[in-house]
Short mmCIF file of C-alpha atoms and ligand atoms in Angstrom, two decimals:
data_model
loop_
_atom_site.label_atom_id
_atom_site.label_comp_id
_atom_site.label_asym_id
_atom_site.label_seq_id
_atom_site.Cartn_x
_atom_site.Cartn_y
_atom_site.Cartn_z
CA UNK A 1 -1.48 39.21 -5.66
CA UNK A 2 -4.46 38.13 -7.77
CA UNK A 3 -5.77 34.63 -7.15
CA UNK A 4 -8.52 32.48 -8.58
CA UNK A 5 -9.97 30.13 -5.95
CA UNK A 6 -11.90 27.00 -6.83
CA UNK A 7 -13.59 26.25 -3.52
CA UNK A 8 -15.75 23.25 -2.63
CA UNK A 9 -19.22 24.30 -1.44
CA UNK A 10 -21.60 21.83 0.14
CA UNK A 11 -24.63 22.84 2.25
CA UNK A 12 -24.59 19.78 4.51
CA UNK A 13 -23.62 16.12 4.63
CA UNK A 14 -26.47 15.00 2.38
CA UNK A 15 -26.32 17.79 -0.16
CA UNK A 16 -24.57 17.48 -3.50
CA UNK A 17 -21.35 19.53 -3.46
CA UNK A 18 -19.81 21.62 -6.24
CA UNK A 19 -16.89 23.95 -6.90
CA UNK A 20 -17.39 27.70 -6.79
CA UNK A 21 -14.97 30.14 -8.47
CA UNK A 22 -13.85 33.37 -6.80
CA UNK A 23 -11.27 35.98 -7.74
CA UNK A 24 -9.60 37.66 -4.80
CA UNK A 25 -6.75 40.02 -4.00
CA UNK A 26 -4.38 38.73 -1.27
CA UNK A 27 -1.00 39.68 0.21
CA UNK A 28 2.11 37.49 0.17
CA UNK A 29 2.60 37.72 3.94
CA UNK A 30 -0.88 36.40 4.72
CA UNK A 31 -1.30 32.88 5.96
CA UNK A 32 -3.53 30.61 3.88
CA UNK A 33 -6.32 30.97 6.44
CA UNK A 34 -6.02 34.78 6.41
CA UNK A 35 -6.41 34.60 2.66
CA UNK A 36 -9.64 32.63 3.19
CA UNK A 37 -10.71 35.29 5.73
CA UNK A 38 -10.35 37.87 2.93
CA UNK A 39 -12.58 35.72 0.72
CA UNK A 40 -15.18 35.42 3.47
CA UNK A 41 -15.21 39.15 4.19
CA UNK A 42 -15.82 39.72 0.51
CA UNK A 43 -18.64 37.15 0.49
CA UNK A 44 -20.23 38.66 3.60
CA UNK A 45 -20.11 42.17 2.12
CA UNK A 46 -21.85 40.77 -0.95
CA UNK A 47 -24.47 39.25 1.41
CA UNK A 48 -23.45 35.72 0.45
CA UNK A 49 -22.81 32.71 2.67
CA UNK A 50 -19.15 32.61 3.81
CA UNK A 51 -17.08 29.45 3.20
CA UNK A 52 -17.09 27.22 6.29
CA UNK A 53 -13.61 26.04 7.30
CA UNK A 54 -12.18 24.85 10.59
CA UNK A 55 -9.42 26.55 12.56
CA UNK A 56 -8.46 27.13 16.15
CA UNK A 57 -4.85 27.78 17.17
CA UNK A 58 -3.56 29.09 13.83
CA UNK A 59 -0.08 28.16 15.04
CA UNK A 60 0.22 24.56 13.86
CA UNK A 61 -0.57 22.74 17.09
CA UNK A 62 -4.30 21.97 17.23
CA UNK A 63 -4.84 20.12 13.95
CA UNK A 64 -8.15 21.80 13.14
CA UNK A 65 -7.32 23.46 9.81
CA UNK A 66 -8.17 20.51 7.59
CA UNK A 67 -8.41 21.05 3.85
CA UNK A 68 -6.89 19.72 0.66
CA UNK A 69 -5.10 22.37 -1.39
CA UNK A 70 -4.31 21.52 -5.03
CA UNK A 71 -4.55 17.81 -4.23
CA UNK A 72 -2.43 17.91 -1.06
CA UNK A 73 -3.72 17.89 2.52
CA UNK A 74 -2.40 21.07 4.23
CA UNK A 75 -0.93 22.28 0.94
CA UNK A 76 2.43 21.91 -0.78
CA UNK A 77 4.96 22.39 2.02
CA UNK A 78 6.25 19.42 4.01
CA UNK A 79 5.78 19.50 7.75
CA UNK A 80 3.40 22.45 7.54
CA UNK A 81 -0.25 22.85 8.53
CA UNK A 82 -2.63 24.98 6.45
CA UNK A 83 -2.52 27.76 9.05
CA UNK A 84 1.28 27.86 8.83
CA UNK A 85 1.31 27.90 5.04
CA UNK A 86 1.88 31.42 3.69
CA UNK A 87 0.79 32.97 0.45
CA UNK A 88 4.41 33.59 -0.55
CA UNK A 89 4.32 29.94 -1.61
CA UNK A 90 2.08 31.10 -4.51
CA UNK A 91 2.41 33.60 -7.36
CA UNK A 92 -0.02 36.19 -8.58
CA UNK A 93 -2.32 34.68 -11.22
CA UNK A 94 -2.36 31.19 -9.64
CA UNK A 95 -5.53 29.12 -9.50
CA UNK A 96 -5.91 27.23 -6.21
CA UNK A 97 -8.30 24.32 -5.80
CA UNK A 98 -9.53 23.82 -2.22
CA UNK A 99 -11.44 20.67 -1.21
CA UNK A 100 -12.45 19.05 2.07
CA UNK A 101 -10.61 15.96 3.40
CA UNK A 102 -12.21 12.98 1.68
CA UNK A 103 -12.82 9.65 3.44
CA UNK A 104 -16.05 7.89 4.34
CA UNK A 105 -15.15 8.04 8.03
CA UNK A 106 -14.74 11.84 7.74
CA UNK A 107 -18.17 12.88 6.42
CA UNK A 108 -18.49 16.48 5.23
CA UNK A 109 -20.47 18.70 7.63
CA UNK A 110 -20.37 21.82 5.51
CA UNK A 111 -18.09 23.15 2.75
CA UNK A 112 -14.53 22.37 3.94
CA UNK A 113 -15.49 21.17 7.43
CA UNK A 114 -15.49 17.42 8.01
CA UNK A 115 -16.54 15.41 11.06
CA UNK A 116 -13.41 13.83 12.55
CA UNK A 117 -15.05 12.50 15.70
CA UNK A 118 -14.10 8.98 14.53
CA UNK A 119 -10.57 9.91 15.73
CA UNK A 120 -11.96 10.89 19.15
CA UNK A 121 -13.61 7.49 19.45
CA UNK A 122 -10.33 5.73 18.60
CA UNK A 123 -8.68 7.69 21.44
CA UNK A 124 -11.59 6.90 23.78
CA UNK A 125 -11.09 3.20 23.03
CA UNK A 126 -7.60 3.17 24.60
CA UNK A 127 -5.47 6.22 23.88
CA UNK A 128 -5.01 7.09 27.56
CA UNK A 129 -3.67 5.68 30.82
CA UNK A 130 -6.25 4.79 33.46
CA UNK A 131 -4.48 6.11 36.55
CA UNK A 132 -3.60 9.63 37.53
CA UNK A 133 0.16 9.98 37.05
CA UNK A 134 0.37 13.27 38.94
CA UNK A 135 2.20 16.45 38.00
CA UNK A 136 5.49 16.94 36.15
CA UNK A 137 7.68 16.25 39.23
CA UNK A 138 5.91 12.88 39.70
CA UNK A 139 6.62 12.02 36.09
CA UNK A 140 10.30 12.72 36.65
CA UNK A 141 10.53 10.20 39.50
CA UNK A 142 10.54 7.43 36.89
CA UNK A 143 13.74 7.80 34.90
CA UNK A 144 13.31 7.36 31.12
CA UNK A 145 16.30 7.04 28.84
CA UNK A 146 16.79 10.08 26.62
CA UNK A 147 16.60 8.15 23.32
CA UNK A 148 13.43 6.44 24.37
CA UNK A 149 11.86 9.68 25.55
CA UNK A 150 12.73 11.26 22.20
CA UNK A 151 11.18 8.39 20.24
CA UNK A 152 8.03 8.58 22.35
CA UNK A 153 7.96 12.32 21.82
CA UNK A 154 8.29 11.92 18.03
CA UNK A 155 5.14 9.80 18.06
CA UNK A 156 3.44 12.14 20.52
CA UNK A 157 3.78 15.13 18.17
CA UNK A 158 0.79 13.82 16.16
CA UNK A 159 -1.85 16.56 16.38
CA UNK A 160 -4.73 14.33 15.23
CA UNK A 161 -5.39 16.47 12.17
CA UNK A 162 -6.42 13.59 9.89
CA UNK A 163 -4.20 14.56 6.93
CA UNK A 164 -2.92 10.97 6.87
CA UNK A 165 -6.45 9.67 6.24
CA UNK A 166 -7.08 12.41 3.69
CA UNK A 167 -3.89 11.55 1.79
CA UNK A 168 -4.35 7.77 1.89
CA UNK A 169 -5.93 6.30 -1.28
CA UNK A 170 -7.41 3.63 1.01
CA UNK A 171 -8.77 6.07 3.59
CA UNK A 172 -6.79 4.26 6.28
CA UNK A 173 -6.13 5.68 9.76
CA UNK A 174 -3.07 3.54 10.49
CA UNK A 175 -0.58 6.41 10.83
CA UNK A 176 -2.69 8.27 13.39
CA UNK A 177 -3.56 5.15 15.39
CA UNK A 178 -0.01 3.84 15.33
CA UNK A 179 1.41 7.20 16.48
CA UNK A 180 -1.01 7.27 19.40
CA UNK A 181 -0.28 3.66 20.38
CA UNK A 182 3.50 4.05 20.14
CA UNK A 183 3.61 7.29 22.04
CA UNK A 184 2.22 5.59 25.16
CA UNK A 185 3.85 2.21 24.56
CA UNK A 186 7.35 3.68 24.78
CA UNK A 187 6.87 5.17 28.23
CA UNK A 188 6.72 3.21 31.49
CA UNK A 189 3.41 4.82 32.48
CA UNK A 190 1.79 3.69 29.23
CA UNK A 191 3.40 0.27 28.93
CA UNK A 192 1.19 -1.30 31.62
CA UNK A 193 -2.03 -1.25 29.60
CA UNK A 194 -0.31 -1.74 26.27
CA UNK A 195 -1.88 -5.02 25.09
CA UNK A 196 -5.42 -3.99 25.84
CA UNK A 197 -4.82 -0.59 24.25
CA UNK A 198 -3.49 -2.00 20.96
CA UNK A 199 -6.40 -4.39 20.54
CA UNK A 200 -9.10 -1.88 21.52
CA UNK A 201 -7.80 0.98 19.38
CA UNK A 202 -7.37 -1.20 16.30
CA UNK A 203 -10.85 -2.64 16.84
CA UNK A 204 -12.36 0.83 17.05
CA UNK A 205 -10.42 1.97 13.99
CA UNK A 206 -11.90 -0.90 11.97
CA UNK A 207 -15.35 -0.27 13.38
CA UNK A 208 -15.23 3.35 12.20
CA UNK A 209 -14.86 2.04 8.64
CA UNK A 210 -11.35 3.28 7.89
CA UNK A 211 -9.64 1.45 5.00
CA UNK A 212 -6.94 -1.19 5.29
CA UNK A 213 -3.31 -0.11 5.08
CA UNK A 214 -1.46 -1.40 2.01
CA UNK A 215 1.77 0.48 2.79
CA UNK A 216 1.38 3.20 0.18
CA UNK A 217 3.16 5.74 2.39
CA UNK A 218 1.27 8.88 1.28
CA UNK A 219 0.23 9.49 4.92
CA UNK A 220 3.74 10.16 6.17
CA UNK A 221 4.57 12.38 3.18
CA UNK A 222 1.59 14.62 3.93
CA UNK A 223 1.71 14.51 7.74
CA UNK A 224 2.37 18.06 9.03
CA UNK A 225 4.27 16.53 11.95
CA UNK A 226 6.22 14.11 9.72
CA UNK A 227 5.17 11.03 11.70
CA UNK A 228 7.17 8.10 10.31
CA UNK A 229 5.64 4.93 8.78
CA UNK A 230 7.90 3.03 11.20
CA UNK A 231 5.04 3.61 13.63
CA UNK A 232 2.80 1.50 11.38
CA UNK A 233 5.25 -1.41 11.29
CA UNK A 234 5.54 -1.17 15.09
CA UNK A 235 1.75 -1.18 15.46
CA UNK A 236 1.54 -4.29 13.27
CA UNK A 237 4.20 -5.94 15.43
CA UNK A 238 2.47 -5.03 18.70
CA UNK A 239 -0.93 -6.07 17.35
CA UNK A 240 0.33 -9.49 16.22
CA UNK A 241 2.02 -10.08 19.57
CA UNK A 242 -0.99 -8.90 21.56
CA UNK A 243 -3.27 -11.27 19.63
CA UNK A 244 -1.01 -14.34 19.37
CA UNK A 245 1.59 -14.15 22.10
CA UNK A 246 0.50 -12.19 25.14
CA UNK A 247 -2.56 -13.11 27.13
CA UNK B 1 -2.00 -11.02 2.28
CA UNK B 2 1.62 -10.77 3.40
CA UNK B 3 1.79 -14.45 4.38
CA UNK B 4 0.23 -15.74 1.17
CA UNK B 5 2.38 -13.28 -0.81
CA UNK B 6 5.61 -14.49 0.81
CA UNK B 7 4.51 -18.10 0.31
CA UNK B 8 4.03 -17.42 -3.41
CA UNK B 9 7.47 -15.79 -3.51
CA UNK B 10 9.00 -18.94 -2.03
CA UNK B 11 7.28 -20.94 -4.77
CA UNK B 12 8.74 -18.63 -7.42
CA UNK B 13 12.26 -19.52 -6.25
CA UNK B 14 11.73 -23.30 -6.31
CA UNK B 15 9.86 -23.18 -9.62
CA UNK B 16 12.66 -21.12 -11.17
CA UNK B 17 15.37 -23.52 -10.03
CA UNK B 18 13.49 -26.43 -11.60
CA UNK B 19 12.84 -24.60 -14.83
CA UNK B 20 16.39 -23.40 -15.31
CA UNK B 21 17.13 -27.06 -16.14
CA UNK B 22 15.47 -26.31 -19.48
CA UNK B 23 18.65 -24.44 -20.36
CA UNK B 24 20.91 -27.49 -19.87
CA UNK B 25 21.94 -28.50 -23.40
CA UNK B 26 21.05 -32.19 -23.07
CA UNK B 27 17.96 -32.29 -25.28
CA UNK B 28 15.72 -31.88 -22.24
CA UNK B 29 16.68 -35.04 -20.37
CA UNK B 30 17.32 -33.49 -16.95
CA UNK B 31 14.17 -31.39 -17.21
CA UNK B 32 11.94 -34.28 -18.31
CA UNK B 33 13.10 -36.50 -15.46
CA UNK B 34 12.63 -33.64 -12.99
CA UNK B 35 9.13 -32.91 -14.37
CA UNK B 36 8.21 -36.58 -14.13
CA UNK B 37 9.27 -36.60 -10.48
CA UNK B 38 7.29 -33.41 -9.79
CA UNK B 39 4.10 -34.76 -11.36
CA UNK B 40 4.18 -38.18 -9.71
CA UNK B 41 5.54 -37.53 -6.21
CA UNK B 42 2.77 -37.52 -3.60
CA UNK B 43 4.40 -34.86 -1.41
CA UNK B 44 4.73 -32.51 -4.38
CA UNK B 45 1.06 -33.15 -5.12
CA UNK B 46 0.04 -31.87 -1.69
CA UNK B 47 2.35 -28.87 -1.96
CA UNK B 48 0.89 -27.98 -5.33
CA UNK B 49 -2.65 -28.09 -3.92
CA UNK B 50 -1.40 -25.72 -1.21
CA UNK B 51 -0.08 -23.50 -3.96
CA UNK B 52 -3.40 -23.34 -5.83
CA UNK B 53 -5.16 -22.49 -2.56
CA UNK B 54 -2.46 -19.89 -1.84
CA UNK B 55 -2.95 -18.17 -5.19
CA UNK B 56 -6.73 -18.15 -4.77
CA UNK B 57 -6.57 -16.89 -1.17
CA UNK B 58 -4.11 -14.16 -2.11
CA UNK B 59 -6.20 -13.01 -5.08
CA UNK B 60 -9.49 -13.13 -3.15
CA UNK B 61 -7.99 -11.26 -0.18
CA UNK B 62 -6.51 -8.69 -2.56
CA UNK B 63 -9.81 -8.10 -4.31
CA UNK B 64 -11.73 -7.84 -1.01
CA UNK B 65 -9.20 -5.30 0.34
CA UNK B 66 -9.36 -3.18 -2.79
CA UNK B 67 -13.18 -3.14 -2.78
CA UNK B 68 -13.30 -2.36 0.98
CA UNK B 69 -10.80 0.43 0.56
CA UNK B 70 -12.63 1.94 -2.35
CA UNK B 71 -15.69 2.11 -0.11
CA UNK B 72 -13.66 3.58 2.79
CA UNK B 73 -12.27 6.33 0.56
CA UNK B 74 -15.64 7.32 -0.84
CA UNK B 75 -15.43 10.24 -3.24
CA UNK B 76 -12.33 11.23 -5.18
CA UNK B 77 -10.37 14.48 -5.20
CA UNK B 78 -10.61 16.84 -8.14
CA UNK B 79 -6.83 17.26 -8.10
CA UNK B 80 -4.46 14.34 -7.60
CA UNK B 81 -0.72 14.56 -7.16
CA UNK B 82 2.26 12.24 -7.06
CA UNK B 83 2.39 12.65 -3.28
CA UNK B 84 -0.86 10.68 -2.99
CA UNK B 85 1.20 7.51 -3.38
CA UNK B 86 3.24 6.00 -6.19
CA UNK B 87 1.73 4.18 -9.12
CA UNK B 88 2.96 0.73 -8.06
CA UNK B 89 1.42 0.71 -4.60
CA UNK B 90 -1.90 1.93 -5.96
CA UNK B 91 -2.08 -0.59 -8.81
CA UNK B 92 -1.30 -3.85 -7.02
CA UNK B 93 -4.74 -5.23 -7.93
CA UNK B 94 -4.36 -4.31 -11.59
CA UNK B 95 -0.89 -5.89 -11.74
CA UNK B 96 -2.15 -8.90 -9.76
CA UNK B 97 -5.07 -9.45 -12.13
CA UNK B 98 -2.65 -9.28 -15.02
CA UNK B 99 -0.45 -11.91 -13.35
CA UNK B 100 -3.52 -14.09 -12.77
CA UNK B 101 -4.45 -13.80 -16.45
CA UNK B 102 -0.89 -14.74 -17.35
CA UNK B 103 -1.03 -17.72 -14.96
CA UNK B 104 -4.16 -18.97 -16.76
CA UNK B 105 -2.42 -18.79 -20.14
CA UNK B 106 0.69 -20.44 -18.67
CA UNK B 107 -1.15 -23.29 -16.98
CA UNK B 108 -3.46 -23.83 -19.95
CA UNK B 109 -0.45 -24.21 -22.20
CA UNK B 110 1.64 -26.60 -20.08
CA UNK B 111 -0.07 -27.91 -16.95
CA UNK B 112 -3.40 -28.68 -18.68
CA UNK B 113 -1.79 -30.27 -21.74
CA UNK B 114 0.55 -32.40 -19.61
CA UNK B 115 -2.07 -33.54 -17.11
CA UNK B 116 -5.28 -33.87 -19.08
CA UNK B 117 -4.40 -34.63 -22.70
CA UNK B 118 -2.19 -37.19 -24.32
CA UNK B 119 -0.77 -34.98 -27.00
CA UNK B 120 2.73 -35.42 -25.56
CA UNK B 121 5.19 -38.06 -26.76
CA UNK B 122 6.49 -40.63 -24.31
CA UNK B 123 10.22 -41.00 -24.22
CA UNK B 124 12.70 -43.39 -22.57
CA UNK B 125 16.29 -42.76 -21.60
CA UNK B 126 18.86 -45.60 -21.55
CA UNK B 127 19.80 -45.17 -17.89
CA UNK B 128 16.26 -45.08 -16.37
CA UNK B 129 13.72 -47.89 -16.43
CA UNK B 130 10.47 -45.92 -16.78
CA UNK B 131 8.92 -43.79 -19.54
CA UNK B 132 8.53 -40.03 -19.11
CA UNK B 133 6.47 -37.46 -21.01
CA UNK B 134 8.53 -35.26 -23.30
CA UNK B 135 7.51 -31.97 -21.70
CA UNK B 136 10.70 -30.36 -22.91
CA UNK B 137 9.47 -30.84 -26.48
CA UNK B 138 6.16 -29.11 -25.60
CA UNK B 139 7.93 -26.16 -23.94
CA UNK B 140 10.40 -25.82 -26.76
CA UNK B 141 7.55 -25.78 -29.30
CA UNK B 142 5.66 -23.10 -27.34
CA UNK B 143 8.72 -20.90 -27.05
CA UNK B 144 9.30 -21.19 -30.77
CA UNK B 145 6.27 -18.94 -31.18
CA UNK B 146 7.23 -15.31 -30.88
CA UNK B 147 3.79 -14.26 -29.55
CA UNK B 148 3.94 -16.69 -26.65
CA UNK B 149 7.40 -15.34 -25.83
CA UNK B 150 6.00 -11.80 -25.85
CA UNK B 151 3.13 -12.78 -23.50
CA UNK B 152 5.67 -14.26 -21.09
CA UNK B 153 7.87 -11.18 -21.13
CA UNK B 154 4.92 -8.87 -20.47
CA UNK B 155 3.63 -11.16 -17.70
CA UNK B 156 7.06 -11.16 -16.06
CA UNK B 157 7.31 -7.37 -16.20
CA UNK B 158 3.98 -7.24 -14.33
CA UNK B 159 5.39 -9.72 -11.80
CA UNK B 160 8.52 -7.62 -11.25
CA UNK B 161 6.42 -4.48 -10.65
CA UNK B 162 4.00 -6.33 -8.32
CA UNK B 163 6.88 -7.66 -6.25
CA UNK B 164 8.81 -4.37 -6.06
CA UNK B 165 5.99 -3.02 -3.89
CA UNK B 166 4.88 -6.36 -2.47
CA UNK B 167 8.19 -7.58 -1.08
CA UNK B 168 8.90 -4.67 1.26
CA UNK B 169 5.20 -4.16 1.96
CA UNK B 170 4.92 -7.71 3.31
CA UNK B 171 7.68 -6.99 5.85
CA UNK B 172 5.98 -3.84 7.09
CA UNK B 173 2.66 -5.67 7.37
CA UNK B 174 4.30 -8.28 9.57
CA UNK B 175 5.86 -5.56 11.72
CA UNK B 176 9.36 -6.52 10.62
CA UNK B 177 10.89 -3.10 10.40
CA UNK B 178 14.06 -1.78 11.91
CA UNK B 179 16.14 1.30 11.09
CA UNK B 180 19.18 -0.94 10.64
CA UNK B 181 17.65 -3.64 8.41
CA UNK B 182 14.79 -1.96 6.54
CA UNK B 183 16.98 -0.13 3.98
CA UNK B 184 18.63 -3.48 3.20
CA UNK B 185 15.25 -5.24 2.92
CA UNK B 186 14.11 -2.56 0.46
CA UNK B 187 17.20 -2.98 -1.73
CA UNK B 188 17.03 -6.78 -1.57
CA UNK B 189 13.33 -6.59 -2.50
CA UNK B 190 14.02 -4.61 -5.65
CA UNK B 191 17.01 -6.76 -6.65
CA UNK B 192 15.01 -9.94 -6.01
CA UNK B 193 11.96 -8.71 -7.94
CA UNK B 194 13.91 -7.62 -10.99
CA UNK B 195 16.39 -10.52 -10.77
CA UNK B 196 13.87 -13.34 -10.53
CA UNK B 197 11.78 -11.90 -13.36
CA UNK B 198 14.88 -11.55 -15.55
CA UNK B 199 15.92 -15.15 -14.88
CA UNK B 200 12.44 -16.40 -15.72
CA UNK B 201 12.44 -14.27 -18.88
CA UNK B 202 15.78 -15.79 -19.85
CA UNK B 203 14.12 -19.19 -20.42
CA UNK B 204 11.68 -18.30 -23.23
CA UNK B 205 14.16 -15.85 -24.75
CA UNK B 206 17.02 -18.34 -24.78
CA UNK B 207 14.86 -21.14 -26.18
CA UNK B 208 13.42 -18.89 -28.87
CA UNK B 209 16.78 -17.67 -30.08
CA UNK B 210 18.46 -21.07 -29.73
CA UNK B 211 15.78 -22.45 -32.04
CA UNK B 212 16.20 -19.64 -34.54
CA UNK B 213 19.92 -20.28 -34.80
CA UNK B 214 19.34 -24.03 -35.28
CA UNK B 215 17.40 -23.57 -38.50
C1 HEM C 301 1.61 -15.28 -8.42
C2 HEM C 301 2.44 -14.49 -7.92
C3 HEM C 301 2.16 -13.44 -6.87
C4 HEM C 301 3.04 -13.11 -5.87
C5 HEM C 301 4.39 -13.71 -5.65
C6 HEM C 301 2.43 -12.04 -5.08
C7 HEM C 301 3.04 -11.42 -3.97
C8 HEM C 301 2.51 -10.36 -3.23
C9 HEM C 301 3.06 -9.76 -2.03
C10 HEM C 301 4.32 -10.20 -1.32
C11 HEM C 301 2.25 -8.73 -1.62
C12 HEM C 301 2.42 -7.76 -0.40
C13 HEM C 301 1.56 -8.18 0.78
C14 HEM C 301 1.35 -7.07 1.78
O1 HEM C 301 1.30 -5.89 1.41
O2 HEM C 301 1.17 -7.38 2.95
C15 HEM C 301 1.18 -8.67 -2.58
C16 HEM C 301 0.18 -7.77 -2.54
C17 HEM C 301 -0.90 -7.80 -3.36
N1 HEM C 301 -1.20 -8.75 -4.34
FE1 HEM C 301 0.01 -10.23 -4.95
N2 HEM C 301 1.21 -11.75 -5.60
C18 HEM C 301 0.99 -12.59 -6.69
C19 HEM C 301 -0.13 -12.66 -7.47
C20 HEM C 301 -1.23 -11.89 -7.25
C21 HEM C 301 -2.46 -12.11 -7.95
C22 HEM C 301 -2.75 -13.22 -8.96
C23 HEM C 301 -3.31 -11.14 -7.50
C24 HEM C 301 -4.74 -11.05 -7.99
C25 HEM C 301 -5.47 -10.04 -8.12
C26 HEM C 301 -2.59 -10.30 -6.52
C27 HEM C 301 -3.09 -9.18 -5.85
C28 HEM C 301 -2.42 -8.45 -4.88
C29 HEM C 301 -2.92 -7.24 -4.25
C30 HEM C 301 -4.23 -6.55 -4.55
C31 HEM C 301 -1.96 -6.84 -3.30
C32 HEM C 301 -2.02 -5.59 -2.40
C33 HEM C 301 -2.68 -5.93 -1.11
C34 HEM C 301 -2.88 -4.72 -0.27
O3 HEM C 301 -3.26 -3.66 -0.82
O4 HEM C 301 -2.66 -4.85 0.95
N3 HEM C 301 -1.33 -10.81 -6.39
N4 HEM C 301 1.35 -9.68 -3.55
S1 SF4 C 302 -0.27 11.17 11.99
FE1 SF4 C 302 0.21 13.22 11.12
S2 SF4 C 302 -1.34 13.48 9.51
FE2 SF4 C 302 -2.10 11.85 10.84
S3 SF4 C 302 -3.38 12.84 12.37
FE3 SF4 C 302 -1.32 12.73 13.27
S4 SF4 C 302 -0.37 14.69 12.72
FE4 SF4 C 302 -2.15 14.48 11.38
S1 FES C 303 -5.45 25.98 13.09
FE1 FES C 303 -4.49 24.77 14.63
S2 FES C 303 -3.09 23.59 13.47
FE2 FES C 303 -3.90 24.94 11.97
#
């Protein structure tokens, strides 16, 4: 299949970026990232700088493959990361516009690669439990109801990719932060430090300069793990109670 | 934002109930007596100051949030799609500014003229022993003008749109969400937003057409 790519090129964080046009020949069974590999091989053979993009697992679990494809983070398919998107979703002759995630707290490093270490610092502020909970058998000594375990697991599936921030017109990180808070809050091991965690993670999120949530809902639509906005309402509830009710 | 918004919604209900008295076919007696009570009662005076503060706080907060968020987003995408959020939720500030503009017109036309000028006739009714301003007459005159009616209708459409997003958004902001109740809250929000705007719109429309048919 013949494709025209409009790819964002930017030397570094301070440089002015621009779109570059490339025509390439790809196969329907390629993943989106393999299609970009074809582009880069072509660029390298022409002695040009390849397009920088992030990837690691290429199986939808690491959250590295951040890019906005035709206006949608991780492309057009719901519940799908860029690496799991396949070229059969496109037809020969299509033009595809590829941009980096855009948010002030995700500055561009180069081309399609953005710095998402602001997420790491939100996790460092409280997205953990302070004691060693042992191995799997130790975990199983505390019974957790199936429904509750499932809810916690739904929140835990967040891979920290940042698509929610990329999709949000406010550049808000509420979906990510709320998923991380709720995952731990719903389990007995995480409940203990809950109040401190909510306050610290929200504080760090604001400090990183993410925007304020106005309940637009674009985050959940674009999330490759389909994290629900119910997490955001729950975070608001926990935050209010940790500030006004609990000591 | 959510608290001031819900406070303003509660005002909308009370204000509507009072104003619907304009539709009682008694030449404006019930409305004039009610309006006299509202403009002289000391408790109402304090509540109305709270209301002005509420509107200002809500608008200022809204503008600060929008400016902050614009900064947090930074640059824009070359391609934008519907999935980036619906038009309503992204245009709350635009709709809000429109409502604010409408409020200025509305208050300039009634509140200012009633409070700070003496262009209104005084009127007495046989069964009460004090004089009241004939505000009904002023309202009826305003709503005889088709352009004022049009401004009200457009303002109320903006209000309905602002509230369709705002109502359910306020509940999420306060953490009041539950798989059992949230679908109901969303439906009630839409019905309330459209319903209250329609009822408000009924007043200028009814008075305009009632006047037409009188001539
Ligand atoms: C007078 C009647 C008004 C009512 C009843 C009202 C009600 C509401 C409600 C309930 C919300 C949702 C709050 C939340 O998301 O937490 C909201 C949001 C908003 N309102 Fe109003 N509002 C009114 C007028 C205005 C005015 C005059 C402005 C001025 C610009 C305004 C600007 C906004 C903005 C920008 C938001 C979105 C806030 C955000 O993004 O979080 N509103 N409004
Ligand atoms: S909430 Fe979804 S979109 Fe946001 S970081 Fe987690 S997986 Fe990615
Ligand atoms: S490369 Fe790991 S999720 Fe796409």
